[in-house]
C-alpha positions as protocol buffer text, in pm:
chain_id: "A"
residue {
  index: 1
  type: UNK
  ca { x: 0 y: 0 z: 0 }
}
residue {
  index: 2
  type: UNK
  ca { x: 136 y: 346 z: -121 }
}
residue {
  index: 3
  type: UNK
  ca { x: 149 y: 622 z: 126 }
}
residue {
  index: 4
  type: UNK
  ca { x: 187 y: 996 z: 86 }
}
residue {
  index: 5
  type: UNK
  ca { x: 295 y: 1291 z: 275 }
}
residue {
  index: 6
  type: UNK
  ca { x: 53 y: 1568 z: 338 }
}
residue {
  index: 7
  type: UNK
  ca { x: 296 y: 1774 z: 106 }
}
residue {
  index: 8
  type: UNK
  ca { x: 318 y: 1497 z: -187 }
}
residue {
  index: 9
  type: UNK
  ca { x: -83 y: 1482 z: -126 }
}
residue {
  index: 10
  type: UNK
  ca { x: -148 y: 1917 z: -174 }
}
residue {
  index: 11
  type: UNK
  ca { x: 115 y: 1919 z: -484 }
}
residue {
  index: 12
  type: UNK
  ca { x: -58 y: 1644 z: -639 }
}
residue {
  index: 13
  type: UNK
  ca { x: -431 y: 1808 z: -615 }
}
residue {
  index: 14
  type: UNK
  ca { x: -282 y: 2192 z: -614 }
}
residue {
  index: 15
  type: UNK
  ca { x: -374 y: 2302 z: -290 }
}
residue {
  index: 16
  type: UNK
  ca { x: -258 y: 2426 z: 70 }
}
residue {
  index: 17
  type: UNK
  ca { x: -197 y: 2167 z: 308 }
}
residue {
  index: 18
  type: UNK
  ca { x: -419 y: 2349 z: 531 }
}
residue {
  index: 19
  type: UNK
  ca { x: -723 y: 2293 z: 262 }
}
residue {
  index: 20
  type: UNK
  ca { x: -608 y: 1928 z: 340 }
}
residue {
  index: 21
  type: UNK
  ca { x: -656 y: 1973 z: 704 }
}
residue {
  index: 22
  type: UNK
  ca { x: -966 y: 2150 z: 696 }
}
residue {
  index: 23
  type: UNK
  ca { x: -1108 y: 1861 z: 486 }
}
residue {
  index: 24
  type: UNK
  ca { x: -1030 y: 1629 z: 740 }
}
residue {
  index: 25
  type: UNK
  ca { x: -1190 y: 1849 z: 1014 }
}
residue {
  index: 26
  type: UNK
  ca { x: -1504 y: 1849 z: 852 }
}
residue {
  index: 27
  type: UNK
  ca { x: -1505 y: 1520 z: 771 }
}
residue {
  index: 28
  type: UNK
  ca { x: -1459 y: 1481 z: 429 }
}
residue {
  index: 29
  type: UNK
  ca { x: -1138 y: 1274 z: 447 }
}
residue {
  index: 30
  type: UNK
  ca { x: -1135 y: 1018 z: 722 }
}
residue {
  index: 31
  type: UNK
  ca { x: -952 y: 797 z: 912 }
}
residue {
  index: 32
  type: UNK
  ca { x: -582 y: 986 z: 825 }
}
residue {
  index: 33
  type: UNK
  ca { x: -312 y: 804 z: 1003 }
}
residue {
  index: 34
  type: UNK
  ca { x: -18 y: 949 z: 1202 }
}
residue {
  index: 35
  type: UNK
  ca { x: 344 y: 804 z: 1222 }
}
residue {
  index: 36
  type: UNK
  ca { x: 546 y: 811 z: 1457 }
}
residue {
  index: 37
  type: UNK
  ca { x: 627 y: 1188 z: 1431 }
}
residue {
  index: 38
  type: UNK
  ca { x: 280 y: 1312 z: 1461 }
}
residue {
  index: 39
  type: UNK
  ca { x: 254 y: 1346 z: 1064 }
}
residue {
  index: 40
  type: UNK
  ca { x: -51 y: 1291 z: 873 }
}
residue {
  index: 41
  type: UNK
  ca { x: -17 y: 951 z: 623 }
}
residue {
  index: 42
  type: UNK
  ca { x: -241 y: 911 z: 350 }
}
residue {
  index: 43
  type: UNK
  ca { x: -327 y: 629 z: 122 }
}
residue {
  index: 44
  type: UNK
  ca { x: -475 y: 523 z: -211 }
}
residue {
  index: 45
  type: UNK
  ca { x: -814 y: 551 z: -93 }
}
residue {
  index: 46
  type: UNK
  ca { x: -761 y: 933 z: 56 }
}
residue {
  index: 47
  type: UNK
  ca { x: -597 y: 1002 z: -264 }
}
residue {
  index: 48
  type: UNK
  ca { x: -949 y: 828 z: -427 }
}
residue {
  index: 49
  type: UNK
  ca { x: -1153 y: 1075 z: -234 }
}
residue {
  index: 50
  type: UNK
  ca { x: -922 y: 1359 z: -278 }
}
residue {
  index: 51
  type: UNK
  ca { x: -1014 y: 1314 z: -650 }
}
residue {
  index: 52
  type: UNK
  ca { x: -1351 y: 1273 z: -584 }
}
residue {
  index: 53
  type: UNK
  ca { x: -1371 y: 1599 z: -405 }
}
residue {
  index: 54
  type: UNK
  ca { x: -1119 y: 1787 z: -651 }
}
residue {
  index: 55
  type: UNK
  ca { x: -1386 y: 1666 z: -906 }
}
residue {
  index: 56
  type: UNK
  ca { x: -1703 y: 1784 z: -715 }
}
residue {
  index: 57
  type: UNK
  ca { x: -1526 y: 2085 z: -618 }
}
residue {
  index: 58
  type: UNK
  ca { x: -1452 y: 2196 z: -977 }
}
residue {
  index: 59
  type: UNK
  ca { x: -1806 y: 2171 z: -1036 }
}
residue {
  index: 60
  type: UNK
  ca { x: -1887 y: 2418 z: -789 }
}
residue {
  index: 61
  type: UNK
  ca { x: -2020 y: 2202 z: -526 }
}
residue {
  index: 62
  type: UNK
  ca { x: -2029 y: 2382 z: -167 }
}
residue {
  index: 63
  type: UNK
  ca { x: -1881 y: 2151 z: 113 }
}
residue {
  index: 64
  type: UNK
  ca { x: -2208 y: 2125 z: 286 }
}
residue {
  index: 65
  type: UNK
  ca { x: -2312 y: 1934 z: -87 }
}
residue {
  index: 66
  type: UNK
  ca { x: -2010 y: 1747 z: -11 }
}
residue {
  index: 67
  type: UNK
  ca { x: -2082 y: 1652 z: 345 }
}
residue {
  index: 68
  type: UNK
  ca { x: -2399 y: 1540 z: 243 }
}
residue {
  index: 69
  type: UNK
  ca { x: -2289 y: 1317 z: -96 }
}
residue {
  index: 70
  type: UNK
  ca { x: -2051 y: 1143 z: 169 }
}
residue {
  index: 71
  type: UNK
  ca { x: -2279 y: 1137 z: 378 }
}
residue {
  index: 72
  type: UNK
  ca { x: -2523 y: 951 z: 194 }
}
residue {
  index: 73
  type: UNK
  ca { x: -2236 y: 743 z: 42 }
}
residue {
  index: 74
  type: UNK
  ca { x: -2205 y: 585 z: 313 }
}
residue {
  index: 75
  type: UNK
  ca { x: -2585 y: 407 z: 288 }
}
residue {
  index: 76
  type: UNK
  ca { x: -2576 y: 440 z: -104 }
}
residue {
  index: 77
  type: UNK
  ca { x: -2884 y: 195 z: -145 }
}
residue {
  index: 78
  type: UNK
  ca { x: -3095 y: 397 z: 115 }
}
residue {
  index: 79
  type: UNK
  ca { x: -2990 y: 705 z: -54 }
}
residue {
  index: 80
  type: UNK
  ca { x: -2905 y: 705 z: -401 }
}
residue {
  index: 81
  type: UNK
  ca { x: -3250 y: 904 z: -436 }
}
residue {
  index: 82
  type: UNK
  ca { x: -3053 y: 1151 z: -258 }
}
residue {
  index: 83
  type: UNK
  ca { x: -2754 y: 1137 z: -422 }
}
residue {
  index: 84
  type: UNK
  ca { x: -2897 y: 1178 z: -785 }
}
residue {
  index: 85
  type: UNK
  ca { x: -3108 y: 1474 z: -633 }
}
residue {
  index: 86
  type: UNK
  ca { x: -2797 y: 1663 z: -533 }
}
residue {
  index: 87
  type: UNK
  ca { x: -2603 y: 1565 z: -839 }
}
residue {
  index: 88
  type: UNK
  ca { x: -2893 y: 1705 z: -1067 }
}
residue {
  index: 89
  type: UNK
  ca { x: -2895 y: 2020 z: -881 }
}
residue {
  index: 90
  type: UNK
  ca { x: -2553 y: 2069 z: -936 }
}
residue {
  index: 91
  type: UNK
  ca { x: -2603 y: 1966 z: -1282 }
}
residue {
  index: 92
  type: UNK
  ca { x: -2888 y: 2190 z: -1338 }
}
residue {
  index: 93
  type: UNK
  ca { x: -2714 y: 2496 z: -1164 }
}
residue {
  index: 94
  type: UNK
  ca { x: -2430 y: 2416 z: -1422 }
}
residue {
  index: 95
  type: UNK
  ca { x: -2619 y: 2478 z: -1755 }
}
residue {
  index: 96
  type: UNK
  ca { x: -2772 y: 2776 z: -1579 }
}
residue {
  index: 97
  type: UNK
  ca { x: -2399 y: 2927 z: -1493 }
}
residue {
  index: 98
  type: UNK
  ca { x: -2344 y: 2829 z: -1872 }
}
residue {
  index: 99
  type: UNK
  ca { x: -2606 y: 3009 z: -2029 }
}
residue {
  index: 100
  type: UNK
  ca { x: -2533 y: 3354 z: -1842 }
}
residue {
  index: 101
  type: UNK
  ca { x: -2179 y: 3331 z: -1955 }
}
residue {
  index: 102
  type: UNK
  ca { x: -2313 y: 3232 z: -2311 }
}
residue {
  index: 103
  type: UNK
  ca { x: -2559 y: 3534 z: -2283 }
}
residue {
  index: 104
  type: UNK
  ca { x: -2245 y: 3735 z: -2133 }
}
residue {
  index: 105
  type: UNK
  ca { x: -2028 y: 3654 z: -2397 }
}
residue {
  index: 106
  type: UNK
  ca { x: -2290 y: 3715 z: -2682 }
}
residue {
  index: 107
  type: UNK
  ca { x: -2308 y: 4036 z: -2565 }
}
residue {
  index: 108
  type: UNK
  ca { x: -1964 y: 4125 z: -2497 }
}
residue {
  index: 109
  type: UNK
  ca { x: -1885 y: 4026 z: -2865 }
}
residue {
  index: 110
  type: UNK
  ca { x: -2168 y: 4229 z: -2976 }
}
residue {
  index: 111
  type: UNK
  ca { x: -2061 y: 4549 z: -2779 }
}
residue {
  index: 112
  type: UNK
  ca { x: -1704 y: 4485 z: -2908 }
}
residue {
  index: 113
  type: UNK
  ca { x: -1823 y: 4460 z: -3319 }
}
residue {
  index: 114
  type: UNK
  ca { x: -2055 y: 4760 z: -3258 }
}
residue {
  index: 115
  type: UNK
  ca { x: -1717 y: 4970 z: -3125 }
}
residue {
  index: 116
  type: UNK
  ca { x: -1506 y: 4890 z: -3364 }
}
residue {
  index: 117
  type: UNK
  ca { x: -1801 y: 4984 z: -3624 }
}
residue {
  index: 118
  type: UNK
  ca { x: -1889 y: 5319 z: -3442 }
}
residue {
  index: 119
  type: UNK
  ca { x: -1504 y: 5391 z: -3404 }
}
residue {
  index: 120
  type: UNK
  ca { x: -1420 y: 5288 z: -3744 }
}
residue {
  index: 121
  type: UNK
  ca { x: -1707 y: 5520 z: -3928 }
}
residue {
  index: 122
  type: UNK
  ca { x: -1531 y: 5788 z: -3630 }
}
residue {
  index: 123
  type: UNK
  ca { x: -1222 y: 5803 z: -3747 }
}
residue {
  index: 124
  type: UNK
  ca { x: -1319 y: 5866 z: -4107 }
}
residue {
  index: 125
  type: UNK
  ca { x: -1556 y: 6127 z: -3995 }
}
residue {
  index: 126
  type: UNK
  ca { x: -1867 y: 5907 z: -4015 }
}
residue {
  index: 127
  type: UNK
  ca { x: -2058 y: 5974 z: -3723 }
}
residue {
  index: 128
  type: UNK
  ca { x: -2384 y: 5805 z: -3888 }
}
residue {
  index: 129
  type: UNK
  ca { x: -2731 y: 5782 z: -3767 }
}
residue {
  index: 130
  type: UNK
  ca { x: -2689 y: 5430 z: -3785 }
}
residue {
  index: 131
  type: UNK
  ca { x: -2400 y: 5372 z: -3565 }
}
residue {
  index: 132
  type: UNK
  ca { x: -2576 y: 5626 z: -3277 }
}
residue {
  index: 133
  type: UNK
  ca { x: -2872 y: 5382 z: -3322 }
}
residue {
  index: 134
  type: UNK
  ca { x: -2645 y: 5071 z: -3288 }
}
residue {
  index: 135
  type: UNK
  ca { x: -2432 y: 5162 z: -2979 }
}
residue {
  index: 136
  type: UNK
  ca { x: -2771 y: 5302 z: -2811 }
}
residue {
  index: 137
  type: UNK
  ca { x: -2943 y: 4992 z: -2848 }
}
residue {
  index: 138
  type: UNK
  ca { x: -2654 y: 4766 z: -2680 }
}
residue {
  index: 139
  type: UNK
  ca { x: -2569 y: 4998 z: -2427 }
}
residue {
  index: 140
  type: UNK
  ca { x: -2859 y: 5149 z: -2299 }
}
residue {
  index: 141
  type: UNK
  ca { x: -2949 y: 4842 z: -2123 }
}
residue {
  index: 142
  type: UNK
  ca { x: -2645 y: 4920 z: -1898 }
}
residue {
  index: 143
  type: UNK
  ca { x: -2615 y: 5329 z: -1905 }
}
residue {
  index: 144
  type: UNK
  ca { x: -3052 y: 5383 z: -1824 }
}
residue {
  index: 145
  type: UNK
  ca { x: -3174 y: 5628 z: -2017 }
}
residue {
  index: 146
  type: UNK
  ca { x: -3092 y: 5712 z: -2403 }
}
residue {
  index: 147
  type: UNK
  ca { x: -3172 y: 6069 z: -2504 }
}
residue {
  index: 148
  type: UNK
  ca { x: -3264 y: 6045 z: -2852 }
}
residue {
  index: 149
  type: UNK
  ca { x: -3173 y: 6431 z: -3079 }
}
residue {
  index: 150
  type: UNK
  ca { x: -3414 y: 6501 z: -3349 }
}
residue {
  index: 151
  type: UNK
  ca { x: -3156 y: 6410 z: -3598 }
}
residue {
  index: 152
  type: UNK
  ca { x: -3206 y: 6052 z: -3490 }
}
residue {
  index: 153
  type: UNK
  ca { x: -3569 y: 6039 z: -3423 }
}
């Protein structure tokens, strides 16, 4: 059986060793052995969980979520109900997160095209109706108000 320092264990997953030991004080990686020295010894199956939690992390999962996937882990046939629950949540929180940045990005490419548009037809001395019209309609979702002149009415 393989064994691992707490510093081989946090340069293998990327984090602080003290991430490490606050796993372990809320439970989320058990039964870490000492040597003789007082220093934490972890195994295959702590590295297992590590990459379980690394995983679940990544997908934005708060450690009360984690607490309870263990949790119900540990009576998977009484609670797989549970368990698929929670991982659809997550899952379902996930493609929400992904459509705002889709939505954010949509519009940040938009705002970007209409800019180098409005400041193109600028530097040639093209301050068109058009291009007022353009950069009103992206931005006045985020500036309030747009104060239309007659020339543009």
């Amino acid at each position: 059986m393989a064994t691992y320092t707490i510093r081989e264990v946090a340069q293998r997953f990327h984090v602080q060793t003290s991430t490490l030991r606050y796993y372990e004080d809320q439970g989320l990686l058990c039964d870490v052995e000492r040597d003789d020295a007082g220093r934490r010894v972890y195994t295959d199956s702590h590295i297992g969980r590590l990459e379980a939690i690394a995983c679940f992390k990544h997908a934005g999962m708060s450690i009360d979520e984690l607490k309870r996937f263990f949790a119900y882990e540990k009576d998977e046939r009484a609670h797989i109900a549970d368990m698929l629950e929670l991982l659809e949540s997550r899952h379902q929180a996930i493609l929400k997160q992904r459509a705002a940045l889709e939505e954010a990005t949509c519009m940040c490419c938009a705002n970007c095209t209409c800019i180098a548009i409005f400041s193109t037809a600028s530097k040639r001395g093209r301050h068109t109706r058009i291009g007022r019209i353009m950069m009103a309609r992206i931005f006045a979702p985020t500036i309030g108000e747009v104060r239309w002149t007659d020339e543009d009415q």
